Amino acid sequence: MPTTIGTKVPASGNIRVWWALENAFANWQAPTAAEINASLDVSDSISWNDFGFALDASNTIDDPAITAIGKVSDRGAAQFGGTISFYYPGAFGDASNKYSNTYDALDQPRTTGFLVIRVDGENHATTASNGELVHVFKVMTDGYAETITGEEAFRYTITFLPQGDLAVRTV
């Protein structure tokens, strides 16, 4: 059941993140639930502590021409990107292990694909449903960093670079 306008839905289990390759969607700006569910669900592999992927305000440039009558600002494109930390798998190369599948899909720099982030979903479902709101970001994997501190879980962090295409709050 999709969320209605003005309803607060807490993040406890409602947010899901999927990784999809460039050819995963017939229309990436309006992916179907079936297309999203056929993608790799990386949600359980993500460490919420180090989730730093988000939208940012666009740049504005105050650079009017000498002939401009009023104040002019150019607005750049919407910006997005950031980092996401993932838990290491217990065994690498195990196709039955979700942590291993996430690692295998994202460990190579310069891999282009889509991050699909569900922003509603009231029933904590692990699959996408028609009518739910999702953000779709075309990204490229970049830097890889170890995130191992003291007694915390062993994690690695992937930096995702924006590739210019995003669909915010699409259904």
Coordinates of N, CA and C in Angstrom, one line a residue:
M1 N 0.8 -1.2 0.0 CA 0.0 0.0 0.0 C 0.9 1.2 0.0
P2 N 0.8 2.1 -1.0 CA 1.6 3.3 -1.0 C 1.3 4.3 0.1
T3 N 2.2 5.1 0.4 CA 2.1 6.1 1.5 C 1.3 7.3 0.9
T4 N 0.4 7.8 1.7 CA -0.4 9.0 1.3 C 0.4 10.3 1.6
I5 N 0.1 11.3 1.0 CA 0.8 12.6 1.2 C 0.5 13.0 2.7
G6 N 1.6 13.5 3.3 CA 1.4 14.0 4.7 C 1.5 12.9 5.8
T7 N 1.8 11.7 5.3 CA 2.0 10.6 6.3 C 3.4 10.3 6.6
K8 N 3.8 10.3 7.8 CA 5.2 10.1 8.2 C 5.4 8.6 8.3
V9 N 6.4 8.1 7.5 CA 6.7 6.7 7.6 C 8.1 6.6 8.1
P10 N 8.3 6.0 9.3 CA 9.6 5.9 9.9 C 10.5 5.0 9.0
A11 N 11.8 5.1 9.2 CA 12.8 4.4 8.3 C 12.9 2.9 8.8
S12 N 12.3 2.6 9.9 CA 12.5 1.2 10.4 C 12.0 0.1 9.5
G13 N 12.9 -0.3 8.6 CA 12.5 -1.4 7.7 C 11.8 -1.0 6.4
N14 N 11.5 0.3 6.2 CA 10.8 0.7 5.0 C 11.7 1.0 3.9
I15 N 12.9 1.4 4.1 CA 13.8 1.8 3.1 C 14.5 0.5 2.6
R16 N 14.6 0.3 1.3 CA 15.3 -0.8 0.6 C 16.1 -0.2 -0.5
V17 N 17.3 -0.8 -0.8 CA 18.2 -0.4 -1.8 C 18.5 -1.5 -2.7
W18 N 18.3 -1.3 -4.0 CA 18.6 -2.3 -5.0 C 19.7 -1.8 -6.0
W19 N 20.5 -2.7 -6.5 CA 21.6 -2.3 -7.5 C 21.1 -3.0 -8.8
A20 N 21.1 -2.2 -9.9 CA 20.7 -2.7 -11.2 C 21.7 -2.2 -12.2
L21 N 21.9 -3.1 -13.2 CA 22.8 -2.7 -14.3 C 22.1 -1.8 -15.2
E22 N 22.9 -1.2 -16.1 CA 22.4 -0.2 -17.0 C 21.2 -0.6 -17.9
N23 N 21.1 -1.9 -18.2 CA 20.1 -2.4 -19.1 C 18.9 -3.0 -18.3
A24 N 18.8 -2.8 -17.0 CA 17.8 -3.5 -16.2 C 16.4 -3.0 -16.4
F25 N 16.2 -1.8 -16.9 CA 14.9 -1.2 -17.0 C 14.5 -0.8 -18.4
A26 N 13.3 -1.0 -18.8 CA 12.8 -0.5 -20.1 C 12.7 1.0 -20.0
N27 N 12.3 1.6 -18.9 CA 12.3 3.0 -18.7 C 12.8 3.3 -17.3
W28 N 14.1 3.7 -17.1 CA 14.7 3.8 -15.8 C 14.0 4.9 -15.0
Q29 N 13.3 5.8 -15.7 CA 12.6 6.9 -14.9 C 11.3 6.4 -14.3
A30 N 10.8 5.3 -14.7 CA 9.6 4.7 -14.1 C 9.7 3.2 -14.1
P31 N 10.6 2.6 -13.3 CA 10.8 1.2 -13.3 C 9.6 0.4 -12.7
T32 N 9.4 -0.7 -13.2 CA 8.3 -1.5 -12.7 C 8.7 -2.3 -11.5
A33 N 7.8 -2.7 -10.7 CA 8.1 -3.5 -9.5 C 8.9 -4.8 -9.9
A34 N 8.4 -5.4 -11.0 CA 9.1 -6.6 -11.4 C 10.5 -6.4 -11.8
E35 N 10.8 -5.2 -12.5 CA 12.2 -4.9 -12.9 C 13.1 -4.6 -11.6
I36 N 12.5 -4.0 -10.6 CA 13.2 -3.7 -9.4 C 13.5 -5.0 -8.7
N37 N 12.5 -5.8 -8.6 CA 12.7 -7.1 -7.8 C 13.6 -8.1 -8.5
A38 N 13.8 -7.9 -9.8 CA 14.8 -8.7 -10.6 C 16.2 -8.2 -10.4
S39 N 16.4 -7.0 -9.8 CA 17.7 -6.4 -9.5 C 18.2 -7.0 -8.2
L40 N 19.4 -6.7 -7.9 CA 20.1 -7.2 -6.7 C 19.7 -6.3 -5.5
D41 N 19.0 -6.9 -4.5 CA 18.7 -6.2 -3.3 C 19.9 -6.2 -2.4
V42 N 20.5 -5.0 -2.2 CA 21.7 -4.9 -1.4 C 21.4 -4.4 0.1
S43 N 20.1 -4.3 0.4 CA 19.7 -3.6 1.6 C 20.3 -4.2 2.9
D44 N 20.3 -5.6 3.0 CA 20.8 -6.2 4.2 C 22.3 -6.1 4.3
S45 N 23.0 -5.8 3.2 CA 24.4 -5.7 3.2 C 24.9 -4.3 3.7
I46 N 24.0 -3.4 3.8 CA 24.4 -2.0 4.0 C 24.4 -1.7 5.5
S47 N 25.5 -1.0 5.9 CA 25.7 -0.5 7.3 C 25.0 0.9 7.4
W48 N 24.0 1.0 8.2 CA 23.3 2.3 8.3 C 24.2 3.3 8.9
N49 N 25.2 2.9 9.7 CA 26.1 3.9 10.3 C 26.8 4.7 9.3
D50 N 27.2 4.2 8.2 CA 28.0 4.9 7.2 C 27.3 5.2 5.9
F51 N 26.0 5.2 6.0 CA 25.2 5.5 4.8 C 25.3 7.0 4.5
G52 N 26.0 7.4 3.5 CA 26.2 8.8 3.2 C 25.8 9.1 1.7
F53 N 24.8 8.4 1.2 CA 24.4 8.7 -0.2 C 23.1 9.5 -0.1
A54 N 23.1 10.6 -0.9 CA 21.9 11.5 -0.8 C 21.9 12.5 -2.0
L55 N 20.8 13.2 -2.0 CA 20.7 14.3 -2.9 C 21.3 15.6 -2.3
D56 N 21.8 16.4 -3.1 CA 22.4 17.7 -2.6 C 21.8 18.8 -3.4
A57 N 21.8 20.0 -2.8 CA 21.3 21.2 -3.5 C 22.2 21.4 -4.7
S58 N 21.6 22.0 -5.8 CA 22.4 22.2 -6.9 C 23.2 23.5 -6.7
N59 N 24.3 23.6 -7.5 CA 25.1 24.8 -7.4 C 24.4 26.0 -8.1
T60 N 24.6 27.2 -7.6 CA 24.2 28.4 -8.3 C 25.4 29.2 -8.6
I61 N 25.3 29.8 -9.7 CA 26.4 30.7 -10.1 C 25.9 32.1 -10.4
D62 N 26.4 33.1 -9.7 CA 26.1 34.5 -10.0 C 27.1 35.0 -11.0
D63 N 26.7 34.9 -12.2 CA 27.6 35.4 -13.3 C 26.8 36.1 -14.4
P64 N 26.2 37.2 -14.1 CA 25.4 37.9 -15.1 C 26.2 38.5 -16.2
A65 N 25.6 38.6 -17.3 CA 26.3 39.4 -18.4 C 26.3 40.9 -18.1
I66 N 27.2 41.6 -18.7 CA 27.2 43.0 -18.5 C 25.9 43.7 -18.9
T67 N 25.2 43.1 -19.8 CA 24.0 43.7 -20.3 C 22.7 43.2 -19.5
A68 N 22.9 42.4 -18.5 CA 21.7 41.9 -17.8 C 21.0 43.0 -17.0
I69 N 19.7 43.0 -17.1 CA 18.9 44.1 -16.4 C 18.8 43.9 -14.9
G70 N 18.7 42.6 -14.5 CA 18.6 42.3 -13.1 C 19.6 41.3 -12.7
K71 N 19.5 40.9 -11.4 CA 20.4 39.9 -10.9 C 20.0 38.6 -11.5
V72 N 21.0 37.9 -12.0 CA 20.8 36.6 -12.7 C 21.6 35.5 -12.0
S73 N 21.0 34.4 -11.8 CA 21.7 33.2 -11.2 C 21.5 32.1 -12.1
D74 N 22.5 31.3 -12.4 CA 22.4 30.1 -13.2 C 22.4 29.0 -12.1
R75 N 21.5 28.0 -12.4 CA 21.4 26.9 -11.4 C 21.9 25.7 -12.2
G76 N 22.8 25.0 -11.5 CA 23.3 23.8 -12.1 C 22.3 22.6 -12.0
A77 N 22.8 21.5 -12.4 CA 21.9 20.3 -12.3 C 21.9 19.8 -10.9
A78 N 20.8 19.0 -10.6 CA 20.7 18.4 -9.3 C 21.9 17.5 -9.0
Q79 N 22.4 17.5 -7.8 CA 23.6 16.7 -7.5 C 23.2 15.6 -6.5
F80 N 23.9 14.5 -6.7 CA 23.7 13.4 -5.8 C 25.0 12.5 -5.8
G81 N 25.0 11.6 -4.9 CA 26.2 10.7 -4.8 C 26.5 10.6 -3.4
G82 N 27.7 10.0 -3.2 CA 28.2 9.8 -1.8 C 28.7 8.4 -1.6
T83 N 28.7 7.9 -0.4 CA 29.3 6.7 0.0 C 28.2 5.8 0.7
I84 N 28.4 4.5 0.5 CA 27.6 3.5 1.2 C 28.6 2.4 1.7
S85 N 28.5 2.1 3.0 CA 29.3 1.0 3.6 C 28.5 -0.3 3.6
F86 N 29.2 -1.4 3.2 CA 28.6 -2.7 3.1 C 29.4 -3.6 4.0
Y87 N 28.7 -4.6 4.6 CA 29.4 -5.7 5.4 C 30.1 -6.7 4.5
Y88 N 31.3 -7.0 4.9 CA 32.0 -8.1 4.2 C 31.3 -9.4 4.3
P89 N 31.4 -10.2 3.2 CA 30.8 -11.6 3.3 C 31.7 -12.5 4.2
G90 N 31.1 -13.5 4.7 CA 31.9 -14.5 5.5 C 32.7 -15.3 4.6
A91 N 32.2 -15.6 3.4 CA 32.9 -16.3 2.4 C 32.8 -15.7 1.0
F92 N 33.9 -15.4 0.4 CA 33.8 -14.7 -0.9 C 33.5 -15.7 -2.0
G93 N 32.8 -15.3 -3.1 CA 32.5 -16.1 -4.2 C 31.3 -17.1 -4.0
D94 N 30.6 -16.9 -3.0 CA 29.4 -17.8 -2.6 C 28.2 -17.2 -3.2
A95 N 27.7 -17.7 -4.3 CA 26.5 -17.2 -5.0 C 25.2 -17.3 -4.2
S96 N 25.2 -18.1 -3.1 CA 24.0 -18.2 -2.3 C 24.0 -17.2 -1.1
N97 N 25.1 -16.4 -1.0 CA 25.3 -15.5 0.1 C 25.0 -14.0 -0.4
K98 N 24.1 -13.3 0.2 CA 23.7 -12.0 -0.2 C 24.9 -11.0 -0.1
Y99 N 25.7 -11.2 1.0 CA 26.8 -10.3 1.2 C 27.9 -10.5 0.1
S100 N 28.1 -11.7 -0.3 CA 29.0 -12.1 -1.3 C 28.5 -11.5 -2.7
N101 N 27.2 -11.7 -2.9 CA 26.7 -11.1 -4.2 C 26.8 -9.6 -4.3
T102 N 26.6 -8.9 -3.2 CA 26.8 -7.5 -3.1 C 28.2 -7.1 -3.4
Y103 N 29.1 -7.8 -2.8 CA 30.6 -7.5 -2.9 C 31.0 -7.8 -4.4
D104 N 30.5 -8.9 -5.0 CA 30.9 -9.2 -6.4 C 30.3 -8.2 -7.4
A105 N 29.1 -7.7 -7.1 CA 28.5 -6.7 -8.0 C 29.2 -5.3 -7.9
L106 N 29.7 -4.9 -6.8 CA 30.2 -3.6 -6.6 C 31.7 -3.4 -6.4
D107 N 32.5 -4.4 -6.4 CA 33.9 -4.3 -6.0 C 34.7 -3.7 -7.1
Q108 N 34.3 -3.7 -8.4 CA 35.1 -3.2 -9.5 C 34.8 -1.7 -9.7
P109 N 35.8 -0.9 -9.6 CA 35.6 0.5 -9.9 C 35.2 0.7 -11.3
R110 N 34.4 1.8 -11.6 CA 33.9 2.2 -12.9 C 32.8 1.3 -13.4
T111 N 32.1 0.6 -12.5 CA 30.9 -0.1 -12.9 C 29.7 0.8 -12.8
T112 N 29.1 0.9 -14.0 CA 27.9 1.8 -14.1 C 26.6 1.1 -13.9
G113 N 25.7 1.7 -13.2 CA 24.4 1.1 -13.0 C 23.5 2.0 -12.3
F114 N 22.4 1.5 -11.7 CA 21.4 2.3 -11.0 C 21.3 1.9 -9.6
L115 N 21.3 2.8 -8.7 CA 20.9 2.6 -7.3 C 19.4 3.0 -7.2
V116 N 18.6 2.0 -6.8 CA 17.1 2.3 -6.6 C 16.9 2.3 -5.1
I117 N 16.4 3.4 -4.6 CA 16.1 3.5 -3.2 C 14.6 3.7 -2.9
R118 N 14.0 2.7 -2.2 CA 12.6 2.9 -1.9 C 12.5 3.8 -0.7
V119 N 11.6 4.8 -0.9 CA 11.5 5.8 0.2 C 10.2 5.7 0.9
D120 N 9.3 4.7 0.5 CA 8.1 4.5 1.4 C 8.0 2.9 1.4
G121 N 6.9 2.5 1.7 CA 6.7 1.0 1.8 C 6.3 0.8 3.3
E122 N 5.1 0.7 3.6 CA 4.7 0.7 5.0 C 4.7 -0.7 5.6
N123 N 4.9 -1.8 4.8 CA 4.8 -3.1 5.4 C 6.1 -3.8 5.6
H124 N 7.2 -3.1 5.5 CA 8.5 -3.7 5.7 C 8.8 -4.8 4.7
A125 N 8.2 -4.8 3.5 CA 8.4 -5.9 2.5 C 9.8 -5.8 2.0
T126 N 10.3 -7.0 1.7 CA 11.6 -7.0 1.1 C 11.6 -7.0 -0.4
T127 N 10.4 -6.9 -1.0 CA 10.2 -6.7 -2.4 C 9.5 -5.4 -2.7
A128 N 9.8 -4.9 -3.9 CA 9.1 -3.7 -4.3 C 7.7 -4.0 -4.7
S129 N 6.8 -3.1 -4.6 CA 5.4 -3.3 -5.0 C 5.0 -2.1 -5.9
N130 N 4.0 -2.3 -6.8 CA 3.6 -1.3 -7.6 C 3.0 -0.1 -6.8
G131 N 3.3 1.1 -7.2 CA 2.7 2.3 -6.5 C 3.6 2.8 -5.4
E132 N 4.7 2.2 -5.1 CA 5.6 2.7 -4.1 C 6.5 3.8 -4.7
L133 N 7.0 4.7 -3.9 CA 7.9 5.7 -4.3 C 9.3 5.2 -4.2
V134 N 10.1 5.5 -5.3 CA 11.5 5.1 -5.3 C 12.3 6.3 -5.9
H135 N 13.5 6.4 -5.5 CA 14.5 7.3 -6.2 C 15.3 6.4 -7.1
V136 N 15.7 6.8 -8.3 CA 16.5 6.1 -9.2 C 17.7 6.9 -9.6
F137 N 18.9 6.5 -9.2 CA 20.1 7.3 -9.5 C 21.0 6.5 -10.4
K138 N 21.4 7.1 -11.5 CA 22.5 6.4 -12.3 C 23.8 6.8 -11.8
V139 N 24.6 5.8 -11.4 CA 25.9 6.0 -10.7 C 27.0 5.2 -11.3
M140 N 28.2 5.5 -10.9 CA 29.4 4.7 -11.2 C 30.1 4.4 -9.9
T141 N 30.5 3.2 -9.7 CA 31.3 2.8 -8.5 C 32.7 3.4 -8.7
D142 N 33.2 3.9 -7.6 CA 34.5 4.5 -7.7 C 35.4 4.0 -6.6
G143 N 35.8 4.9 -5.6 CA 36.7 4.5 -4.6 C 36.2 3.4 -3.7
Y144 N 37.1 2.6 -3.2 CA 36.9 1.5 -2.3 C 37.7 1.7 -1.0
A145 N 37.1 1.7 0.1 CA 37.9 1.9 1.3 C 37.5 1.0 2.4
E146 N 38.5 0.6 3.2 CA 38.2 -0.3 4.4 C 37.6 0.5 5.5
T147 N 36.6 -0.1 6.2 CA 36.0 0.6 7.3 C 36.0 -0.4 8.5
I148 N 37.2 -0.6 9.0 CA 37.3 -1.5 10.1 C 37.8 -0.8 11.3
T149 N 37.0 -0.7 12.3 CA 37.4 0.0 13.5 C 37.1 -0.8 14.8
G150 N 38.1 -1.0 15.5 CA 37.9 -1.7 16.8 C 37.1 -3.0 16.7
E151 N 36.1 -3.0 17.5 CA 35.2 -4.2 17.6 C 34.0 -4.1 16.7
E152 N 33.9 -3.1 15.9 CA 32.8 -3.0 15.0 C 32.8 -4.0 13.9
A153 N 31.8 -4.2 13.2 CA 31.7 -5.1 12.0 C 32.7 -4.7 11.0
F154 N 33.2 -5.7 10.3 CA 34.1 -5.4 9.2 C 33.3 -5.0 8.0
R155 N 33.6 -3.8 7.5 CA 32.9 -3.1 6.4 C 33.9 -2.6 5.4
Y156 N 33.3 -2.4 4.2 CA 34.1 -1.7 3.1 C 33.1 -0.6 2.6
T157 N 33.7 0.5 2.2 CA 32.9 1.6 1.7 C 33.1 1.9 0.2
I158 N 32.0 2.0 -0.5 CA 32.1 2.3 -2.0 C 31.6 3.7 -2.2
T159 N 32.4 4.5 -2.9 CA 32.0 5.8 -3.3 C 31.2 5.7 -4.7
F160 N 30.1 6.3 -4.7 CA 29.2 6.3 -6.0 C 29.3 7.7 -6.6
L161 N 29.7 7.8 -7.8 CA 29.8 9.0 -8.6 C 28.5 9.2 -9.4
P162 N 27.9 10.4 -9.4 CA 26.7 10.6 -10.2 C 27.0 10.5 -11.7
Q163 N 26.1 10.0 -12.5 CA 26.3 9.9 -13.9 C 25.2 10.7 -14.6
G164 N 24.6 11.7 -13.9 CA 23.7 12.7 -14.6 C 22.3 12.4 -14.6
D165 N 21.9 11.1 -14.4 CA 20.5 10.8 -14.6 C 19.9 10.4 -13.2
L166 N 18.8 11.0 -12.8 CA 18.1 10.7 -11.6 C 16.6 10.9 -11.8
A167 N 15.8 10.1 -11.1 CA 14.4 10.2 -11.1 C 14.0 10.2 -9.6
V168 N 13.5 11.3 -9.1 CA 13.2 11.5 -7.7 C 11.7 11.3 -7.4
R169 N 11.4 10.4 -6.5 CA 10.0 10.2 -6.1 C 9.2 9.7 -7.3
T170 N 9.7 8.8 -8.0 CA 8.9 8.2 -9.1 C 8.2 7.0 -8.6
V171 N 7.1 6.7 -9.3 CA 6.3 5.5 -8.8 C 6.5 4.4 -9.7

